[in-house]
C-alpha cells in the first residue's frame, strides 16, 4: 500500500525516528473523573465570583448604609478586615510601579545607546540551491506550488536532532 498526498502517490516513503505522540499530553481520563472535575471547577468559580461580588457590594453597603446580608463566612467583619489590606495592596502596587519606572530609566541610561543586535544577511537563492542540492527551477516551483512532492529527502540528516547525536 503506497501513501498518497492529495490523490498523488508519494514516490519514496521516508522513515522517521520521531514520534510526535511522545511530546503531546493526551488526556485519557475516565468519564466519571471528568464529570467530578467539571463539577468541582464550577463550584470553585461560583465560590470565587460570589466572594468578589460580596466584597464589592459589601464595600458599597458599608459606605452607603445599605443592608448587608451575612452568611457563614461572608459578614461585615470580613469586609472590614479586607479593607485594612487595601492600603497595603495600594502601597505595594505603588512601590512596585516606582521600582519598575526607576529600573526602566536606569536601563535606558545604561544600555539605551548600545546597538548590539546583529542580524544575519538574508539567504540567497544560490545558497538555498546549493544547500538543498536542487535546481533553481525546482526552487521556483517549490515557492509557487501549494503541494510539493519531493523525489528525495532534502532535509539534512541531523537537522533538528539537537544534542541527541552530538558527542
Coordinates of N, CA, C and O in Angstrom, one line a residue:
X1 N 0.8 -1.2 0.0 CA 0.0 0.0 0.0 C 0.9 1.2 0.0 O 1.7 1.4 0.9
X2 N 0.7 2.1 -1.0 CA 1.5 3.3 -1.1 C 0.8 4.5 -0.5 O -0.4 4.6 -0.6
X3 N 1.5 5.3 0.2 CA 0.9 6.5 0.8 C 0.6 7.6 -0.3 O 1.3 7.7 -1.3
X4 N -0.5 8.3 -0.1 CA -0.9 9.3 -1.0 C -1.0 10.7 -0.4 O -1.3 10.8 0.8
X5 N -0.6 11.7 -1.2 CA -0.8 13.1 -0.7 C -1.7 13.7 -1.8 O -1.3 13.8 -2.9
X6 N -2.9 14.2 -1.4 CA -3.8 14.8 -2.3 C -4.1 14.0 -3.6 O -4.1 14.5 -4.7
X7 N -4.2 12.7 -3.4 CA -4.5 11.8 -4.6 C -3.3 11.4 -5.4 O -3.4 10.6 -6.3
X8 N -2.1 11.9 -5.0 CA -0.9 11.6 -5.7 C -0.1 10.7 -4.9 O 0.0 10.9 -3.7
X9 N 0.6 9.7 -5.5 CA 1.4 8.7 -4.7 C 2.7 9.4 -4.3 O 3.3 10.2 -5.1
X10 N 3.1 9.1 -3.1 CA 4.5 9.6 -2.7 C 5.5 8.6 -3.3 O 5.4 7.4 -3.1
X11 N 6.5 9.2 -4.0 CA 7.4 8.3 -4.7 C 8.3 7.5 -3.8 O 8.6 6.4 -4.1
X12 N 8.7 8.1 -2.7 CA 9.6 7.4 -1.8 C 9.1 7.6 -0.3 O 8.9 8.7 0.1
X13 N 8.9 6.5 0.3 CA 8.4 6.5 1.7 C 9.7 6.8 2.6 O 10.7 6.2 2.4
X14 N 9.5 7.8 3.4 CA 10.7 8.2 4.3 C 10.4 7.7 5.7 O 9.4 8.0 6.3
X15 N 11.4 7.1 6.3 CA 11.3 6.6 7.6 C 11.7 7.7 8.6 O 12.7 8.3 8.4
X16 N 10.9 7.8 9.6 CA 11.2 8.9 10.6 C 11.3 8.2 12.0 O 10.5 7.4 12.4
X17 N 12.3 8.6 12.8 CA 12.5 8.1 14.1 C 11.8 8.9 15.2 O 12.1 8.7 16.3
X18 N 11.0 9.9 14.8 CA 10.4 10.8 15.7 C 8.9 10.5 15.8 O 8.2 10.4 14.8
X19 N 8.5 10.4 17.1 CA 7.1 10.1 17.3 C 6.5 11.3 18.0 O 6.8 11.6 19.2
X20 N 5.6 12.1 17.4 CA 5.0 13.3 18.0 C 4.2 13.0 19.2 O 4.1 13.8 20.1
X21 N 3.6 11.8 19.3 CA 2.8 11.4 20.4 C 3.6 11.4 21.7 O 3.0 11.5 22.8
X22 N 4.9 11.2 21.6 CA 5.8 11.2 22.8 C 5.8 12.6 23.5 O 6.1 12.8 24.6
X23 N 5.4 13.7 22.7 CA 5.5 15.0 23.2 C 4.2 15.7 23.5 O 4.1 16.8 23.9
X24 N 3.1 15.0 23.2 CA 1.8 15.5 23.4 C 1.2 15.0 24.7 O 1.4 13.9 25.1
X25 N 0.5 15.8 25.4 CA -0.2 15.4 26.6 C -1.7 15.1 26.1 O -2.4 16.0 25.8
X26 N -2.0 13.9 26.1 CA -3.3 13.4 25.7 C -4.1 12.9 26.9 O -3.6 12.1 27.6
X27 N -5.2 13.5 27.1 CA -6.0 13.1 28.3 C -6.8 11.9 28.0 O -7.6 11.8 27.1
X28 N -6.5 10.8 28.8 CA -7.3 9.6 28.7 C -8.0 9.4 30.0 O -7.9 8.3 30.6
X29 N -8.7 10.4 30.5 CA -9.3 10.4 31.8 C -10.7 9.7 31.7 O -11.4 9.9 30.7
X30 N -11.0 9.0 32.7 CA -12.3 8.3 32.7 C -13.4 9.4 32.8 O -13.3 10.4 33.3
X31 N -14.6 9.0 32.2 CA -15.7 10.0 32.1 C -16.2 10.4 33.5 O -16.4 11.6 33.7
X32 N -16.2 9.6 34.5 CA -16.7 10.0 35.8 C -15.7 10.9 36.5 O -16.1 11.8 37.2
X33 N -14.4 10.8 36.2 CA -13.5 11.7 36.7 C -13.6 13.1 36.1 O -13.5 14.1 36.8
X34 N -13.9 13.1 34.8 CA -14.1 14.4 34.1 C -15.3 15.1 34.6 O -15.3 16.3 34.8
X35 N -16.4 14.3 34.9 CA -17.6 14.9 35.5 C -17.3 15.5 36.8 O -17.7 16.7 37.1
X36 N -16.6 14.8 37.7 CA -16.3 15.3 39.0 C -15.4 16.6 38.9 O -15.6 17.6 39.6
X37 N -14.4 16.5 38.0 CA -13.6 17.7 37.7 C -14.4 18.9 37.3 O -14.2 20.0 37.8
X38 N -15.3 18.7 36.4 CA -16.1 19.8 35.9 C -17.0 20.4 37.0 O -17.2 21.6 37.2
X39 N -17.6 19.5 37.9 CA -18.4 20.0 39.0 C -17.6 20.8 40.0 O -18.0 21.8 40.4
X40 N -16.4 20.2 40.3 CA -15.6 21.0 41.3 C -15.1 22.3 40.7 O -15.0 23.3 41.5
X41 N -14.7 22.3 39.5 CA -14.3 23.6 38.8 C -15.5 24.6 38.8 O -15.3 25.8 39.2
X42 N -16.7 24.1 38.5 CA -17.8 25.0 38.5 C -18.1 25.6 39.9 O -18.3 26.8 40.1
X43 N -18.0 24.7 40.9 CA -18.2 25.2 42.3 C -17.1 26.1 42.8 O -17.4 27.1 43.5
X44 N -15.9 25.9 42.4 CA -14.8 26.8 42.7 C -15.0 28.2 42.1 O -14.8 29.2 42.8
X45 N -15.5 28.2 40.8 CA -15.7 29.5 40.2 C -16.9 30.2 40.9 O -16.9 31.4 41.0
X46 N -17.9 29.5 41.2 CA -19.0 30.1 41.9 C -18.6 30.7 43.3 O -18.9 31.8 43.6
X47 N -17.7 30.0 44.0 CA -17.2 30.5 45.3 C -16.4 31.8 45.1 O -16.6 32.7 45.8
X48 N -15.5 31.7 44.1 CA -14.6 32.9 43.9 C -15.5 34.1 43.4 O -15.3 35.2 43.9
X49 N -16.4 33.9 42.5 CA -17.2 35.0 42.0 C -18.1 35.5 43.1 O -18.4 36.7 43.2
X50 N -18.7 34.6 43.9 CA -19.6 35.1 45.0 C -18.8 35.9 46.0 O -19.3 36.9 46.5
X51 N -17.6 35.5 46.3 CA -16.7 36.3 47.2 C -16.5 37.7 46.6 O -16.6 38.7 47.3
X52 N -16.1 37.8 45.3 CA -15.8 39.0 44.7 C -17.1 39.9 44.7 O -17.0 41.1 45.0
X53 N -18.2 39.4 44.3 CA -19.5 40.2 44.3 C -19.8 40.6 45.7 O -20.2 41.8 45.9
X54 N -19.7 39.7 46.7 CA -20.0 40.1 48.1 C -19.0 41.2 48.6 O -19.5 42.1 49.3
X55 N -17.8 41.1 48.2 CA -16.8 42.1 48.7 C -17.1 43.4 48.1 O -17.1 44.5 48.8
X56 N -17.4 43.5 46.8 CA -17.7 44.8 46.1 C -19.0 45.4 46.7 O -19.0 46.5 47.1
X57 N -20.0 44.5 46.8 CA -21.3 45.0 47.3 C -21.1 45.4 48.8 O -21.7 46.4 49.2
X58 N -20.4 44.6 49.5 CA -20.2 44.9 51.0 C -19.5 46.2 51.2 O -19.8 47.0 52.1
X59 N -18.5 46.6 50.4 CA -17.8 47.9 50.5 C -18.8 49.0 50.2 O -18.8 50.0 51.0
X60 N -19.6 48.8 49.2 CA -20.6 49.9 48.9 C -21.7 50.0 50.0 O -22.1 51.1 50.3
X61 N -22.1 48.8 50.5 CA -23.1 48.8 51.5 C -22.7 49.4 52.8 O -23.4 50.2 53.4
X62 N -21.4 49.2 53.2 CA -20.9 49.8 54.4 C -20.8 51.3 54.2 O -21.1 52.1 55.1
X63 N -20.3 51.8 53.0 CA -20.2 53.2 52.8 C -21.5 53.9 52.7 O -21.6 55.1 53.1
X64 N -22.5 53.3 52.1 CA -23.8 54.0 51.9 C -24.9 53.6 52.9 O -26.0 54.0 52.8
X65 N -24.6 52.7 53.9 CA -25.6 52.3 54.9 C -26.6 51.4 54.3 O -27.7 51.4 54.9
X66 N -26.3 50.6 53.3 CA -27.3 49.7 52.8 C -27.3 48.4 53.6 O -26.5 48.2 54.5
X67 N -28.4 47.6 53.3 CA -28.5 46.3 54.0 C -27.4 45.4 53.5 O -27.1 45.2 52.3
X68 N -26.7 44.7 54.5 CA -25.6 43.8 54.1 C -26.0 42.4 54.7 O -25.9 42.2 55.9
X69 N -26.4 41.5 53.8 CA -26.7 40.1 54.3 C -25.5 39.4 54.8 O -24.4 39.7 54.3
X70 N -25.6 38.6 55.8 CA -24.5 37.9 56.3 C -24.7 36.4 56.2 O -25.8 35.9 56.5
X71 N -23.7 35.7 55.7 CA -23.7 34.2 55.6 C -22.7 33.6 56.5 O -22.2 34.3 57.4
X72 N -22.3 32.4 56.3 CA -21.4 31.7 57.2 C -20.1 32.5 57.4 O -19.8 32.9 58.5
X73 N -19.4 32.7 56.4 CA -18.1 33.4 56.5 C -18.2 34.8 55.8 O -17.3 35.6 56.0
X74 N -19.3 35.0 55.1 CA -19.4 36.3 54.5 C -20.2 37.2 55.5 O -21.4 37.1 55.7
X75 N -19.4 38.2 56.1 CA -20.1 39.0 57.1 C -19.3 40.4 57.1 O -18.3 40.6 56.4
X76 N -19.9 41.3 57.9 CA -19.3 42.7 57.9 C -17.9 42.6 58.4 O -17.0 43.4 57.9
X77 N -17.5 41.8 59.4 CA -16.2 41.7 59.9 C -15.2 41.3 58.8 O -14.1 41.9 58.7
X78 N -15.6 40.4 57.9 CA -14.7 40.0 56.8 C -14.4 41.2 55.9 O -13.2 41.4 55.5
X79 N -15.4 41.9 55.6 CA -15.2 43.1 54.7 C -14.4 44.1 55.3 O -13.5 44.7 54.7
X80 N -14.6 44.4 56.6 CA -13.8 45.4 57.3 C -12.4 45.0 57.4 O -11.5 45.8 57.3
X81 N -12.1 43.7 57.6 CA -10.8 43.2 57.7 C -10.1 43.3 56.4 O -8.9 43.7 56.3
X82 N -10.8 43.0 55.3 CA -10.3 43.1 54.0 C -9.9 44.5 53.6 O -8.9 44.8 52.9
X83 N -10.7 45.5 54.1 CA -10.4 46.9 53.8 C -9.1 47.3 54.4 O -8.4 48.2 53.8
X84 N -8.6 46.7 55.5 CA -7.3 47.0 56.0 C -6.2 46.7 55.0 O -5.2 47.3 55.0
X85 N -6.4 45.6 54.2 CA -5.4 45.2 53.3 C -5.4 46.1 52.1 O -4.4 46.0 51.3
X86 N -6.4 46.8 51.8 CA -6.4 47.7 50.6 C -5.2 48.7 50.7 O -4.6 48.9 49.7
X87 N -5.0 49.2 51.8 CA -3.9 50.2 52.0 C -2.5 49.5 51.7 O -1.7 50.0 51.0
X88 N -2.3 48.3 52.2 CA -1.1 47.6 52.0 C -1.0 47.2 50.5 O 0.1 47.3 49.9
X89 N -2.1 46.8 49.9 CA -2.0 46.5 48.5 C -1.7 47.7 47.6 O -0.9 47.7 46.7
X90 N -2.3 48.8 48.0 CA -2.0 50.1 47.3 C -0.6 50.5 47.4 O 0.1 50.9 46.5
X91 N 0.0 50.4 48.6 CA 1.4 50.7 48.9 C 2.3 49.8 48.1 O 3.3 50.2 47.4
X92 N 2.0 48.5 48.1 CA 2.8 47.5 47.4 C 2.7 47.8 45.9 O 3.8 47.7 45.2
X93 N 1.5 48.1 45.4 CA 1.4 48.4 43.9 C 2.2 49.7 43.6 O 2.9 49.7 42.6
X94 N 2.1 50.7 44.4 CA 2.8 52.0 44.1 C 4.4 51.7 44.2 O 5.1 52.3 43.4
X95 N 4.8 51.0 45.2 CA 6.2 50.7 45.3 C 6.7 49.9 44.1 O 7.8 50.2 43.6
X96 N 6.0 48.9 43.7 CA 6.4 48.1 42.5 C 6.4 49.0 41.3 O 7.3 48.9 40.4
X97 N 5.4 49.9 41.1 CA 5.4 50.8 40.0 C 6.6 51.7 40.0 O 7.2 51.9 38.9
X98 N 6.9 52.3 41.1 CA 8.1 53.2 41.2 C 9.4 52.4 40.9 O 10.2 52.9 40.2
X99 N 9.5 51.2 41.4 CA 10.7 50.5 41.2 C 10.9 50.1 39.7 O 12.0 50.2 39.1
X100 N 9.8 49.8 39.1 CA 9.8 49.5 37.6 C 10.2 50.7 36.8 O 10.9 50.6 35.8
X101 N 9.6 51.8 37.2 CA 10.0 53.1 36.4 C 11.4 53.4 36.6 O 12.1 53.8 35.6
X102 N 11.9 53.3 37.8 CA 13.4 53.6 38.1 C 14.2 52.6 37.3 O 15.2 53.0 36.6
X103 N 13.8 51.3 37.3 CA 14.6 50.3 36.6 C 14.6 50.5 35.1 O 15.6 50.4 34.4
X104 N 13.4 50.9 34.5 CA 13.3 51.2 33.1 C 14.3 52.4 32.8 O 15.0 52.3 31.8
X105 N 14.2 53.5 33.6 CA 15.1 54.6 33.3 C 16.6 54.3 33.4 O 17.4 54.7 32.6
X106 N 16.9 53.5 34.4 CA 18.3 53.0 34.6 C 18.7 52.3 33.3 O 19.8 52.5 32.8
X107 N 17.9 51.3 32.9 CA 18.3 50.5 31.7 C 18.4 51.4 30.4 O 19.3 51.2 29.6
X108 N 17.6 52.4 30.3 CA 17.6 53.3 29.2 C 18.9 54.1 29.2 O 19.6 54.3 28.2
X109 N 19.3 54.6 30.4 CA 20.5 55.4 30.5 C 21.7 54.5 30.3 O 22.7 54.8 29.6
X110 N 21.7 53.4 31.0 CA 22.9 52.5 30.9 C 23.1 51.7 29.6 O 24.2 51.6 29.1
X111 N 22.0 51.2 29.0 CA 22.1 50.4 27.8 C 21.4 51.0 26.6 O 21.5 50.3 25.5
X112 N 20.7 52.1 26.7 CA 19.9 52.6 25.6 C 20.7 52.9 24.4 O 20.1 52.8 23.3
X113 N 21.9 53.4 24.5 CA 22.6 53.8 23.3 C 23.4 52.7 22.6 O 24.0 52.8 21.6
X114 N 23.3 51.5 23.2 CA 24.1 50.3 22.6 C 23.2 49.7 21.5 O 22.0 49.6 21.6
X115 N 23.9 49.4 20.4 CA 23.3 48.7 19.3 C 24.0 47.4 19.1 O 24.9 47.3 18.3
X116 N 23.7 46.4 19.9 CA 24.4 45.2 19.9 C 23.8 44.1 19.1 O 24.3 43.0 18.9
X117 N 22.6 44.3 18.6 CA 21.9 43.3 17.8 C 22.5 43.2 16.4 O 22.7 44.3 15.7
X118 N 22.9 42.1 16.0 CA 23.4 41.8 14.6 C 22.5 40.8 14.0 O 22.2 39.8 14.6
X119 N 22.1 41.1 12.8 CA 21.3 40.2 12.0 C 22.0 39.6 10.9 O 22.8 40.3 10.2
X120 N 21.8 38.3 10.6 CA 22.5 37.7 9.5 C 21.9 38.2 8.2 O 20.7 38.6 8.2
X121 N 22.7 38.2 7.2 CA 22.1 38.6 5.9 C 21.1 37.6 5.4 O 21.1 36.4 5.8
X122 N 20.2 38.1 4.5 CA 19.1 37.2 4.0 C 19.7 36.0 3.2 O 20.8 36.2 2.5
X123 N 19.1 34.9 3.2 CA 19.6 33.8 2.5 C 19.3 34.0 1.0 O 18.1 34.3 0.6
X124 N 20.2 33.8 0.2 CA 20.0 34.0 -1.3 C 19.5 32.7 -1.9 O 19.7 31.6 -1.3
X125 N 19.0 32.8 -3.1 CA 18.5 31.7 -3.9 C 19.7 30.7 -4.1 O 19.5 29.5 -4.1
X126 N 20.9 31.3 -4.4 CA 22.0 30.4 -4.7 C 22.4 29.5 -3.5 O 22.7 28.4 -3.7
X127 N 22.3 30.1 -2.3 CA 22.6 29.4 -1.1 C 21.6 28.3 -0.9 O 22.0 27.1 -0.5
X128 N 20.3 28.5 -1.1 CA 19.3 27.5 -1.0 C 19.5 26.4 -2.0 O 19.4 25.2 -1.6
X129 N 19.8 26.7 -3.2 CA 20.0 25.7 -4.3 C 21.2 24.8 -3.9 O 21.2 23.6 -4.0
X130 N 22.3 25.5 -3.4 CA 23.5 24.7 -3.0 C 23.2 23.8 -1.8 O 23.6 22.7 -1.7
X131 N 22.6 24.4 -0.8 CA 22.4 23.7 0.5 C 21.5 22.4 0.3 O 21.8 21.4 0.8
X132 N 20.4 22.6 -0.4 CA 19.4 21.5 -0.6 C 19.6 20.7 -1.9 O 18.8 19.8 -2.2
X133 N 20.7 21.0 -2.6 CA 21.0 20.3 -3.9 C 19.8 20.2 -4.8 O 19.4 19.1 -5.2
X134 N 19.3 21.3 -5.1 CA 18.2 21.4 -6.1 C 18.5 22.4 -7.1 O 19.4 23.2 -7.0
X135 N 17.7 22.4 -8.2 CA 18.0 23.3 -9.3 C 17.2 24.6 -9.0 O 16.2 24.6 -8.3
X136 N 17.6 25.7 -9.7 CA 16.9 27.0 -9.5 C 15.4 26.9 -9.9 O 14.5 27.5 -9.4
X137 N 15.2 26.0 -10.9 CA 13.8 25.8 -11.4 C 13.0 25.1 -10.3 O 11.8 25.5 -10.1
X138 N 13.6 24.1 -9.7 CA 12.8 23.5 -8.6 C 12.5 24.4 -7.4 O 11.4 24.4 -6.9
X139 N 13.5 25.3 -7.1 CA 13.3 26.3 -6.0 C 12.1 27.2 -6.4 O 11.2 27.4 -5.6
X140 N 12.1 27.6 -7.6 CA 11.0 28.5 -8.1 C 9.6 27.7 -8.0 O 8.6 28.3 -7.6
X141 N 9.7 26.5 -8.4 CA 8.5 25.6 -8.4 C 8.0 25.4 -6.9 O 6.8 25.5 -6.7
X142 N 8.9 25.2 -6.0 CA 8.6 25.0 -4.6 C 7.9 26.2 -4.0 O 7.0 26.1 -3.2
X143 N 8.3 27.4 -4.5 CA 7.7 28.6 -3.9 C 6.3 28.9 -4.5 O 5.5 29.5 -3.9
X144 N 6.1 28.4 -5.7 CA 4.8 28.7 -6.4 C 3.7 27.7 -6.1 O 2.6 28.0 -6.0
X145 N 4.1 26.4 -5.9 CA 3.1 25.4 -5.7 C 2.7 25.3 -4.2 O 3.5 25.5 -3.3
X146 N 1.5 24.8 -4.1 CA 0.9 24.7 -2.7 C 1.3 23.3 -2.1 O 1.7 23.2 -1.0
X147 N 1.3 22.3 -3.0 CA 1.7 20.9 -2.6 C 2.9 20.5 -3.3 O 3.0 20.7 -4.5
X148 N 3.9 20.0 -2.6 CA 5.2 19.7 -3.2 C 5.5 18.2 -2.9 O 5.4 17.7 -1.8
X149 N 5.8 17.5 -4.0 CA 6.2 16.1 -3.9 C 7.7 16.0 -4.1 O 8.2 16.4 -5.2
X150 N 8.4 15.6 -3.1 CA 9.9 15.5 -3.2 C 10.3 14.2 -3.7 O 9.8 13.1 -3.2
X151 N 11.3 14.1 -4.6 CA 11.8 12.9 -5.1 C 12.8 12.3 -4.1 O 12.9 11.1 -4.0
X152 N 13.5 13.1 -3.3 CA 14.4 12.6 -2.3 C 14.3 13.6 -1.1 O 13.8 14.7 -1.3
X153 N 14.7 13.1 0.0 CA 14.7 14.0 1.2 C 15.7 15.0 1.2 O 16.9 14.8 1.2
X154 N 15.3 16.3 1.1 CA 16.2 17.4 1.0 C 16.7 18.0 2.4 O 17.5 18.8 2.5
X155 N 16.1 17.4 3.4 CA 16.4 17.9 4.8 C 17.7 17.2 5.3 O 17.7 16.0 5.2
X156 N 18.7 17.9 5.7 CA 19.9 17.2 6.2 C 19.6 16.3 7.3 O 18.7 16.5 8.1
X157 N 20.3 15.2 7.4 CA 20.0 14.1 8.3 C 20.0 14.5 9.7 O 19.1 14.1 10.5
X158 N 20.9 15.3 10.2 CA 21.0 15.7 11.6 C 20.2 17.0 12.0 O 20.3 17.4 13.1
X159 N 19.5 17.5 11.0 CA 18.7 18.8 11.3 C 17.6 18.5 12.3 O 16.8 17.7 12.2
X160 N 17.6 19.3 13.4 CA 16.6 19.2 14.4 C 16.8 18.1 15.4 O 15.9 17.9 16.2
X161 N 17.9 17.5 15.4 CA 18.1 16.4 16.3 C 18.7 16.9 17.7 O 18.8 16.2 18.6
X162 N 19.0 18.2 17.7 CA 19.5 18.7 19.0 C 20.8 18.1 19.4 O 21.7 17.8 18.6
X163 N 20.9 17.8 20.7 CA 22.2 17.3 21.3 C 22.2 15.8 21.3 O 23.1 15.1 21.7
X164 N 21.1 15.2 20.7 CA 21.0 13.7 20.8 C 22.2 13.0 20.1 O 22.7 12.1 20.7
X165 N 22.6 13.5 18.9 CA 23.6 12.8 18.2 C 25.0 13.4 18.4 O 26.0 12.9 17.9
X166 N 25.1 14.5 19.1 CA 26.4 15.2 19.3 C 27.2 14.5 20.4 O 26.6 14.1 21.5
X167 N 28.4 14.3 20.2 CA 29.2 13.6 21.2 C 30.5 14.3 21.4 O 31.0 15.0 20.7

